[in-house]
mmCIF file of C-alpha atoms in Angstrom:
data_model
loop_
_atom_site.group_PDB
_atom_site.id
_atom_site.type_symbol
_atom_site.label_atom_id
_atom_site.label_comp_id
_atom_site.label_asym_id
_atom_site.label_seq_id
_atom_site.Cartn_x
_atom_site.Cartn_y
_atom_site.Cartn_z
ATOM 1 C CA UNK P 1 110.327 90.667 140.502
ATOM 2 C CA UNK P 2 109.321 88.823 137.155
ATOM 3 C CA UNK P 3 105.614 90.157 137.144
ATOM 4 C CA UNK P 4 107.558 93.979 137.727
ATOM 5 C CA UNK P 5 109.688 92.924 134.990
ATOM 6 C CA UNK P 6 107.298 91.930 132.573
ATOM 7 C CA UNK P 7 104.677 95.230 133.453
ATOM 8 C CA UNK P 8 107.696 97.419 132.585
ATOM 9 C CA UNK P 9 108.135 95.673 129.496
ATOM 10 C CA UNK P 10 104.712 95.947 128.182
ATOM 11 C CA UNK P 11 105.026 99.810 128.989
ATOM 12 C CA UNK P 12 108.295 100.411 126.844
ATOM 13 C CA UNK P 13 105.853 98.319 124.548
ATOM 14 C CA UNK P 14 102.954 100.631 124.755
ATOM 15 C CA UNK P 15 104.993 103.456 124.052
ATOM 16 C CA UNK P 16 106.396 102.656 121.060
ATOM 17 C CA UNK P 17 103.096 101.928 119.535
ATOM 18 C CA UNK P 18 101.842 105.189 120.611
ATOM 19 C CA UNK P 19 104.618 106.939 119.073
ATOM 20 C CA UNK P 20 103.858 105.119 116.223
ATOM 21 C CA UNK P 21 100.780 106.292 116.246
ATOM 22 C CA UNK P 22 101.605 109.424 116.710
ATOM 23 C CA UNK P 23 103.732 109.752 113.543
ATOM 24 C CA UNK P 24 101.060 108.437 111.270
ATOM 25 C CA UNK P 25 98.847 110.948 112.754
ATOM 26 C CA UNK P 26 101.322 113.348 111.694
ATOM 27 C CA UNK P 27 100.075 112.428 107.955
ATOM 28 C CA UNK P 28 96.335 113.858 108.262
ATOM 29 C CA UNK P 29 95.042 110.170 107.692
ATOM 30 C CA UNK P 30 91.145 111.750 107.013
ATOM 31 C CA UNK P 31 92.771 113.923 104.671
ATOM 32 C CA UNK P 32 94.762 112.135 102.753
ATOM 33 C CA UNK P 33 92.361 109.629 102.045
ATOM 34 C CA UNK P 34 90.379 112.497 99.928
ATOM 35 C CA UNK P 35 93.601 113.408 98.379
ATOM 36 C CA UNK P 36 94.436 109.588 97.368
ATOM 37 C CA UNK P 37 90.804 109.314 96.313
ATOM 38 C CA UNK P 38 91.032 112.126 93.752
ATOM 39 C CA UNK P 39 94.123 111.257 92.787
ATOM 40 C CA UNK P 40 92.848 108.126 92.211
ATOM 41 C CA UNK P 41 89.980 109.253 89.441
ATOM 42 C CA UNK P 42 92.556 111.407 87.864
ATOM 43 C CA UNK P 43 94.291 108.287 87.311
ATOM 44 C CA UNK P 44 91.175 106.640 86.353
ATOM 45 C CA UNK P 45 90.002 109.034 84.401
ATOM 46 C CA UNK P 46 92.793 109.876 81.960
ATOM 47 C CA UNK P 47 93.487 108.065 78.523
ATOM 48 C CA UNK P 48 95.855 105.565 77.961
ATOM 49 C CA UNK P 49 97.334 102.575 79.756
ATOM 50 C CA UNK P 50 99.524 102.094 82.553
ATOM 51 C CA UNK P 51 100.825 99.699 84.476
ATOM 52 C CA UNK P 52 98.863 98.423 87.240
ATOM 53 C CA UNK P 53 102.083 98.250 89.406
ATOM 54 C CA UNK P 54 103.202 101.851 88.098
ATOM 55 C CA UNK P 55 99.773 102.999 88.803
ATOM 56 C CA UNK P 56 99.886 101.596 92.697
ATOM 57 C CA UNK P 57 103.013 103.342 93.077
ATOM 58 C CA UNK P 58 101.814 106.597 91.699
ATOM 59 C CA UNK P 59 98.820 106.533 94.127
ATOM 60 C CA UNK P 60 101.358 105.530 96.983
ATOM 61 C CA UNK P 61 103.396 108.428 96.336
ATOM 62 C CA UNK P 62 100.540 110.943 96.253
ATOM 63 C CA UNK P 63 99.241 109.724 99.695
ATOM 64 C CA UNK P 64 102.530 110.151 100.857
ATOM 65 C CA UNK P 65 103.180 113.062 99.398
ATOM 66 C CA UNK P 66 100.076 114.307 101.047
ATOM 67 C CA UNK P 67 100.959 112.667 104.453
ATOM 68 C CA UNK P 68 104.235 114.883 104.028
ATOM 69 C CA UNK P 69 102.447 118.257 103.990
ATOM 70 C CA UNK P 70 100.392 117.404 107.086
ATOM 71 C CA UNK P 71 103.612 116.904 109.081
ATOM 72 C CA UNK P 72 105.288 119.766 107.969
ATOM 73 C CA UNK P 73 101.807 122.042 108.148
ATOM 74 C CA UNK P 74 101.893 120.564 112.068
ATOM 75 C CA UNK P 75 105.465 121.709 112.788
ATOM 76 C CA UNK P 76 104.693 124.984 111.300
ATOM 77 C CA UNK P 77 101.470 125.575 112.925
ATOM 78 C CA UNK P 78 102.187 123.323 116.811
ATOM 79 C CA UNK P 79 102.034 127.089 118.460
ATOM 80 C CA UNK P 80 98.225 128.147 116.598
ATOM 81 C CA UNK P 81 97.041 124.305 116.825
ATOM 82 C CA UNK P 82 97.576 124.337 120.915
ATOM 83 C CA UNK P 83 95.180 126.979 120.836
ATOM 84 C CA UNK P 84 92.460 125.761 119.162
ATOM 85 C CA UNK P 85 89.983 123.004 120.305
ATOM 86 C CA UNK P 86 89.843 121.578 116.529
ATOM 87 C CA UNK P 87 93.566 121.401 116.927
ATOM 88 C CA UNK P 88 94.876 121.113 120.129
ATOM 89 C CA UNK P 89 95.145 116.701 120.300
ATOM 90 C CA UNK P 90 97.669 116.866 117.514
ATOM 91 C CA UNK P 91 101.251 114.745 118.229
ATOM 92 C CA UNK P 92 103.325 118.507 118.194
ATOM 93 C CA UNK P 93 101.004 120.218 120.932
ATOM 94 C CA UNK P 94 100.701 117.461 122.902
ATOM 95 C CA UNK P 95 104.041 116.828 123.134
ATOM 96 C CA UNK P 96 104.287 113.123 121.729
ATOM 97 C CA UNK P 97 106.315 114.090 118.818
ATOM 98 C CA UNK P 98 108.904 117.110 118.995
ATOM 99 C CA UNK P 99 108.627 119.948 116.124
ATOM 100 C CA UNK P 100 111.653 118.917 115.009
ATOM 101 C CA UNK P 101 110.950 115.514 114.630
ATOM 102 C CA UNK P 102 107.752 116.674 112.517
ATOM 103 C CA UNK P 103 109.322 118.749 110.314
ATOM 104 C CA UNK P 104 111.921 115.790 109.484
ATOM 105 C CA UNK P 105 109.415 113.251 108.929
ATOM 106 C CA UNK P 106 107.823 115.316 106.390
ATOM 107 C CA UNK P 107 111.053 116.288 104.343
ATOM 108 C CA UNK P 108 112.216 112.827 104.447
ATOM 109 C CA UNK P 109 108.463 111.663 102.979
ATOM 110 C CA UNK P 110 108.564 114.381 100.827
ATOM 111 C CA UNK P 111 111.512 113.661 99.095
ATOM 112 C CA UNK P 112 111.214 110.033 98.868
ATOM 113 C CA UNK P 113 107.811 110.412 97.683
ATOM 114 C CA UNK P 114 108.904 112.560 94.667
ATOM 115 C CA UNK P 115 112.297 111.357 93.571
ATOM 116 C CA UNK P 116 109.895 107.545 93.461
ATOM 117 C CA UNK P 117 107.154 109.056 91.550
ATOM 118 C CA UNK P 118 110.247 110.559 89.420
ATOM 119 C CA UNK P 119 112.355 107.698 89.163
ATOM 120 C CA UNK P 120 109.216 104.924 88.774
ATOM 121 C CA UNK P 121 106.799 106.385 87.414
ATOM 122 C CA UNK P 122 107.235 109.377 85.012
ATOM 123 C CA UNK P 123 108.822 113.160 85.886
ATOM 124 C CA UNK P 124 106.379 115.414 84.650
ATOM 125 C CA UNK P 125 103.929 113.700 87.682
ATOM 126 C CA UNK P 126 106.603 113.929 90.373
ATOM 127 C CA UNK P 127 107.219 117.676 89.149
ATOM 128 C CA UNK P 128 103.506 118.012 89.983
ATOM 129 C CA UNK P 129 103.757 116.198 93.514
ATOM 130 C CA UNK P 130 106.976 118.299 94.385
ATOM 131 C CA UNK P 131 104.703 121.573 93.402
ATOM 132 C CA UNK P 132 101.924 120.535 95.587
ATOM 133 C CA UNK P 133 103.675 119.498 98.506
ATOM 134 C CA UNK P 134 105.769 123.373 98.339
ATOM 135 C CA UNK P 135 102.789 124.946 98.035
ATOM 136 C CA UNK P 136 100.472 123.722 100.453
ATOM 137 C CA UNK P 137 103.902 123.695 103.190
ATOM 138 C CA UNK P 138 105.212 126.990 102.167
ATOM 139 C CA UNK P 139 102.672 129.107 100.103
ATOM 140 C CA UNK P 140 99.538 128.332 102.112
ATOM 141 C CA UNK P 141 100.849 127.395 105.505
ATOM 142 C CA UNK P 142 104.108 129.742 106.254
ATOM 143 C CA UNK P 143 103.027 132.761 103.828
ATOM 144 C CA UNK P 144 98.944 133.000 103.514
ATOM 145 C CA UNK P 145 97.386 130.732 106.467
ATOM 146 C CA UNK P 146 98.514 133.830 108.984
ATOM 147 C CA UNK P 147 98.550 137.225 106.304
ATOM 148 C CA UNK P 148 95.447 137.022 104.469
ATOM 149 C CA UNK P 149 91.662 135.865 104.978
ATOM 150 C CA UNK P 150 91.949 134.535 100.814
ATOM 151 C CA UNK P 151 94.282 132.079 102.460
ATOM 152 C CA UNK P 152 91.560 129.418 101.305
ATOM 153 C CA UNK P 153 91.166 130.736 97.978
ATOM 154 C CA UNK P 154 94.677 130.896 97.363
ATOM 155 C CA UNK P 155 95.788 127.495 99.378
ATOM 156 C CA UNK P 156 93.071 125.257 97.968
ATOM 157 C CA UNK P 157 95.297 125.090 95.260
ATOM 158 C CA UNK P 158 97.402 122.314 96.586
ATOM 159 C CA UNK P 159 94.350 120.233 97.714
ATOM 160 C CA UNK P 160 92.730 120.364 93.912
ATOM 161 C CA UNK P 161 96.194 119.329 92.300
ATOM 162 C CA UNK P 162 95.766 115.654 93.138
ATOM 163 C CA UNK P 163 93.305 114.363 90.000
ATOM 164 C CA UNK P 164 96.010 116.225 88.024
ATOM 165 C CA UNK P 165 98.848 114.468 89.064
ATOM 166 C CA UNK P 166 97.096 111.401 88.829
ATOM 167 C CA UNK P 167 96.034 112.091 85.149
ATOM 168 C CA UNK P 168 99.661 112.993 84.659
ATOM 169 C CA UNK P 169 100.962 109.475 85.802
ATOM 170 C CA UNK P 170 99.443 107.903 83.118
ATOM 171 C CA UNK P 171 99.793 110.459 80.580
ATOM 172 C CA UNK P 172 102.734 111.988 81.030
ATOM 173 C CA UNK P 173 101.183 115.391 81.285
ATOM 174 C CA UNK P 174 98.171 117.041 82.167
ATOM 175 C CA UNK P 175 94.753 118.460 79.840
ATOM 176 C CA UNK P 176 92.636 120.388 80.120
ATOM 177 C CA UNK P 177 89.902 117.512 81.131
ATOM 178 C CA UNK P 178 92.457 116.921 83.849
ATOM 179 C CA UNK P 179 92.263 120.953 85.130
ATOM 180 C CA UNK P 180 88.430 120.748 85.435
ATOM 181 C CA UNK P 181 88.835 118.226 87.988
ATOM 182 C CA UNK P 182 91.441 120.783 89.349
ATOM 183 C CA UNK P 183 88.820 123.682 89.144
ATOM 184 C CA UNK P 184 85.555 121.768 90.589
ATOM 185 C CA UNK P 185 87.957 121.207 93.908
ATOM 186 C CA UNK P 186 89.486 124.819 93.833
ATOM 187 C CA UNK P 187 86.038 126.107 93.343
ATOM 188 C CA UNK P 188 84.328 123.925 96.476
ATOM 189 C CA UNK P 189 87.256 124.650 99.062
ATOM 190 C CA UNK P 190 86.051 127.819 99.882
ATOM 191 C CA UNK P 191 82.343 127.283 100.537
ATOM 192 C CA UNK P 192 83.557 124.055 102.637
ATOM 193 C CA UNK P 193 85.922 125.481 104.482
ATOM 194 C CA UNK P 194 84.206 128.574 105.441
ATOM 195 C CA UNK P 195 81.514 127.115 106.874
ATOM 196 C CA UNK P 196 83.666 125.032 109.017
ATOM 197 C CA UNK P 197 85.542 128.121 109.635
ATOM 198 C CA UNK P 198 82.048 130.285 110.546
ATOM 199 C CA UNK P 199 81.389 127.114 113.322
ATOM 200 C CA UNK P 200 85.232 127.380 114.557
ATOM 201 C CA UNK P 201 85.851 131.667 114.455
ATOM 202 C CA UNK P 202 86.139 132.218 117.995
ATOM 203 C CA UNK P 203 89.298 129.613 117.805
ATOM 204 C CA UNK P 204 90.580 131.268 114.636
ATOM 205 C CA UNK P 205 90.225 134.282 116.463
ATOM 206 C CA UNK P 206 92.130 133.324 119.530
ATOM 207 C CA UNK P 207 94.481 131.414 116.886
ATOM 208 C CA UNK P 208 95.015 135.305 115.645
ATOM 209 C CA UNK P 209 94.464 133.544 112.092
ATOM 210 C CA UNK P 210 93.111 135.914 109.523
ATOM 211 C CA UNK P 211 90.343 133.232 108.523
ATOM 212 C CA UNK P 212 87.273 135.603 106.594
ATOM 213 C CA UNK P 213 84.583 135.492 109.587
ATOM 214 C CA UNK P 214 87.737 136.671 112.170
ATOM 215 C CA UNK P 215 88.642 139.456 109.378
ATOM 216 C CA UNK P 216 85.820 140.227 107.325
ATOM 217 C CA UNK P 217 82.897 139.101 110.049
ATOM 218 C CA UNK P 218 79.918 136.604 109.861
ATOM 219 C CA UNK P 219 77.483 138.345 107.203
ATOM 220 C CA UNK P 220 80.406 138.871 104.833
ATOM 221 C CA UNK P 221 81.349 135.514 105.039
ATOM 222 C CA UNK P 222 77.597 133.821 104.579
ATOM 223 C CA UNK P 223 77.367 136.187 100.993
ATOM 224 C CA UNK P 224 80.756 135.003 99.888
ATOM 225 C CA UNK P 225 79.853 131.460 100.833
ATOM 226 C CA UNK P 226 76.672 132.124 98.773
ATOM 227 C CA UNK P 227 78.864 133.409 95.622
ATOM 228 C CA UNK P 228 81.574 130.675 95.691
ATOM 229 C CA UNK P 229 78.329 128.090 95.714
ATOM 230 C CA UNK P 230 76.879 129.605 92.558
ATOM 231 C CA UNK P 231 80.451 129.877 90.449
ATOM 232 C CA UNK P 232 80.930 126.113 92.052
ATOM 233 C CA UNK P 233 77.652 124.902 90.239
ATOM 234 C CA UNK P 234 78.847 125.749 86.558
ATOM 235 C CA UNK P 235 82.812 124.602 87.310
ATOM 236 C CA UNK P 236 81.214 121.182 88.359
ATOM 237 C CA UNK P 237 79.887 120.819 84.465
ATOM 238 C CA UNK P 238 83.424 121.104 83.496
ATOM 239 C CA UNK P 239 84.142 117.408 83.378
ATOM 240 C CA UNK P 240 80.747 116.630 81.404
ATOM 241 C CA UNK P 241 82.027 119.524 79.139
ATOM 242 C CA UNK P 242 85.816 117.932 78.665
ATOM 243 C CA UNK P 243 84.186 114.703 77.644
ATOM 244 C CA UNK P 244 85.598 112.532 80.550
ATOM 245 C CA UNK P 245 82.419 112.603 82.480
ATOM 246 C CA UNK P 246 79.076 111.482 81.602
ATOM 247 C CA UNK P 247 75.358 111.736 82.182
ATOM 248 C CA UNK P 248 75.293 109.745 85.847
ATOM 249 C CA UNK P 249 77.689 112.543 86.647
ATOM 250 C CA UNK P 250 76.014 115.724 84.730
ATOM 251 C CA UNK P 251 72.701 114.506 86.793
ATOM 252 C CA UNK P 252 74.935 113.777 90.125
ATOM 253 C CA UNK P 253 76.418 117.121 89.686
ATOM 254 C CA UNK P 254 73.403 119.371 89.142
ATOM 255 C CA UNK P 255 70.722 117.923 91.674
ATOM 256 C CA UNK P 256 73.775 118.436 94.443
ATOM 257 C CA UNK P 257 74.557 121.611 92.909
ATOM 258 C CA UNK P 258 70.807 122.446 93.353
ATOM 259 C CA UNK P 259 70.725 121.168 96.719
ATOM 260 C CA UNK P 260 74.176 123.036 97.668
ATOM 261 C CA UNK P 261 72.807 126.017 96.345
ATOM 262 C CA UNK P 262 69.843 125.608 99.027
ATOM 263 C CA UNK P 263 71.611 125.174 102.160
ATOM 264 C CA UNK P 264 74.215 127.780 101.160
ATOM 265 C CA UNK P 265 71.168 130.202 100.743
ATOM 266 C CA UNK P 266 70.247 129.069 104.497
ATOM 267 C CA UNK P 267 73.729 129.910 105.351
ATOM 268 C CA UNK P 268 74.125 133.568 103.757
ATOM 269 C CA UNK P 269 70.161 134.058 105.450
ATOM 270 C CA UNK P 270 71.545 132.980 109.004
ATOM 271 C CA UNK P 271 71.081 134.825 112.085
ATOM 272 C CA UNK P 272 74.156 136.191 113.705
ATOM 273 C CA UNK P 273 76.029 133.494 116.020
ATOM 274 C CA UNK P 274 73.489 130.768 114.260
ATOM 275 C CA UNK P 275 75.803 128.012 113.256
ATOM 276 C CA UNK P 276 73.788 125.134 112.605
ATOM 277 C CA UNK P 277 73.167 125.872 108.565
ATOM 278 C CA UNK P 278 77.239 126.286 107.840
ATOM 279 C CA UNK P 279 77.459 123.115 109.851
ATOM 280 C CA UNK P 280 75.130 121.159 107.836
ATOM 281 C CA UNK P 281 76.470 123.053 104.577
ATOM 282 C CA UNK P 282 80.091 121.785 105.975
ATOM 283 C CA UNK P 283 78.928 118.251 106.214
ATOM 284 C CA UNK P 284 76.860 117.907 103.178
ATOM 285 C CA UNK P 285 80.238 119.720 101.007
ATOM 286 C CA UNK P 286 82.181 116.670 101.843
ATOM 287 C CA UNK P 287 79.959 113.923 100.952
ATOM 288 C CA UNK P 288 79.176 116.229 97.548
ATOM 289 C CA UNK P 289 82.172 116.214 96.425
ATOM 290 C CA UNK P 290 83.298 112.788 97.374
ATOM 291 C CA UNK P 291 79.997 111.733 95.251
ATOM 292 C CA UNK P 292 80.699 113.590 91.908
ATOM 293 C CA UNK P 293 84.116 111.975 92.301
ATOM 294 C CA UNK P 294 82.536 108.569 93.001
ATOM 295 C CA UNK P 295 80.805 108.852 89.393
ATOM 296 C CA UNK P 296 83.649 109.713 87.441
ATOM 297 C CA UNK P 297 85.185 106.503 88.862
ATOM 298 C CA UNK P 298 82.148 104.726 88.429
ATOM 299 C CA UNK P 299 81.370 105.608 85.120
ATOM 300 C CA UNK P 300 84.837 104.988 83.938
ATOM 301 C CA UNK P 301 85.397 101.687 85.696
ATOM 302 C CA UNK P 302 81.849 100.706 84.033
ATOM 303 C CA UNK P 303 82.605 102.071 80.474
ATOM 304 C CA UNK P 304 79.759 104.285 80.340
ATOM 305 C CA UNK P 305 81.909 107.849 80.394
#
C-alpha cells in the first residue's frame, strides 16, 4: 500500500509541473526572448541614465508583456493552431490548458505588466507596452491574422515596438533614433515571415488563413519577398543615420543586407513547390537581425557608437 501511495503521489506531482509547463509555454518563450532582446538595445541604446533596478524592471515587464500576447494570441487562435502541424503541440489544442484559462493568464499578465511599468518605471513606456500588447491581441490576431494576406505587414507592428519602449524607459519618450529601430524590424517581418509562410502554405491553407502564398500564390509571394528585401536594406542604415549606431554596425548591416539580398533573389527565382531557398532565407532572417541588434549593444556597451 505505501509504494501505491507514494507512485500516486509522484503523479499528482508530475502533473503539476506539466501544467506548469504548460502555462509558461503559453508565453511564446522563443519569442519573447527576441522581444526582450530588442527591448533590451532600445534600452541600451537611448541617452541618459537609469536605474539599473528601474531598468530590470522595465525589461521584466516587456517580456511579460510579450508573454501576455502569446497567451491571448493562443486562446484566440486554439481552433486554426489544432490544424496546423507548426501549431498543433500548443497547451490550448492539446488540451493541457483550457481557452479560458489562456485568455485569463494573459489579461492578468497584461495588466500587471503595464500598471508596473506605469507605476515603477515611467507612463509614457507602459502607454507603449499597453499599445503593443492591444495590437498584436486584437489588431493582428482577432481583426487581420484571418481577413487579409497584409496581416504581416500590418501586425509586425507590435513585434518592432519593443526597442521603442525600451528607449522610452529611460527617456521618457521615444525619437526618432528610437523609430529606426522600429522600422528595420517592421521592414524584416515580412520577408521572414513569408518565407516561413511559403514552407508552411498548405497548413495556412487548411488553417483557411489568408497568409499571401494561400491568397496571392507562390510567384507573387517570392517577388514581394524580393521587394520587402531591397526597401529592408536602406531602413537597416537608419540607425547609422540617427547617430546611435556606428561603423561595426553600418558594415554588419550592409554585407547581411548584401547577402539577404542574394538568397531572397534565390527565393523570388524558385521553382514552383521548391522550398528549400525560403527556408534558408527564413533561417538566415533570424540570425540577421539578431546580429545587427547584437552590434548596437555591442557598440554601445563598448563606447564605440
Amino acid at each position: 500500500m505505501s509504494d501505491l501511495s507514494c507512485t500516486s503521489g509522484n503523479d499528482v506531482i508530475v502533473r503539476a509541473e506539466a501544467r506548469a509547463i504548460d502555462f509558461v509555454r503559453l508565453l511564446k518563450p522563443r519569442v519573447m526572448s527576441l522581444v526582450l532582446f530588442t527591448g533590451v538595445v532600445g534600452l541600451v541604446a537611448a541617452p541618459g541614465q537609469i536605474h539599473p533596478v528601474t531598468a530590470v524592471i522595465a525589461l521584466i515587464c516587456i517580456a511579460i508583456g510579450a508573454g501576455a500576447s502569446g497567451a491571448m494570441n493562443m486562446w484566440y487562435d486554439a481552433d486554426i493552431d489544432g490544424l496546423m502541424e507548426r501549431t498543433a503541440d500548443r497547451p490550448v489544442p492539446l488540451g493541457l490548458v483550457s481557452a479560458g484559462d489562456a485568455l485569463a493568464f494573459g489579461l492578468f499578465l497584461a495588466g500587471a505588466a503595464v500598471m508596473t511599468m506605469g507605476l515603477l518605471v515611467n507612463w509614457m513606456s507602459a502607454a507603449l507596452l499597453a499599445f503593443t500588447i492591444f495590437f498584436y491581441a486584437v489588431i493582428y490576431t482577432m481583426w487581420l491574422k484571418r481577413r487579409t494576406a497584409q496581416n504581416i505587414v500590418i501586425g509586425g507592428a507590435a513585434g518592432a515596438l519593443p526597442p521603442v519602449i525600451g528607449w522610452a524607459a529611460v527617456t521618457g519618450e521615444p525619437s526618432l533614433a528610437a523609430w529606426s529601430l522600429f522600422a528595420l524590424i517592421f521592414m524584416w517581418t515580412p520577408p521572414h515571415f513569408w518565407a516561413l509562410a511559403l514552407c508552411r502554405q498548405s497548413e495556412y491553407g487548411r488553417a483557411g488563413v489568408p497568409m499571401l502564398p494561400v491568397v496571392a500564390g507562390e510567384r507573387s509571394t517570392r517577388r514581394q519577398i524580393l521587394v520587402y528585401t531591397l526597401v529592408l536594406m536602406p531602413v537597416s542604415l537608419l540607425p547609422w543615420f540617427a547617430g546611435i549606431a556606428g561603423s561595426l554596425y553600418l558594415a554588419g548591416a550592409i554585407a547581411g543586407g548584401l547577402w539577404f539580398t542574394v538568397l531572397a533573389v534565390r527565393v523570388a527565382r524558385g521553382a514552383e513547390g521548391d522550398h528549400r531557398a525560403a527556408g534558408r532565407l527564413f533561417g538566415f532572417s533570424i540570425l540577421y537581425l539578431f546580429v545587427l541588434f547584437a552590434l548596437v549593444l555591442v557598440e554601445h556597451v563598448a563606447g564605440i557608437a
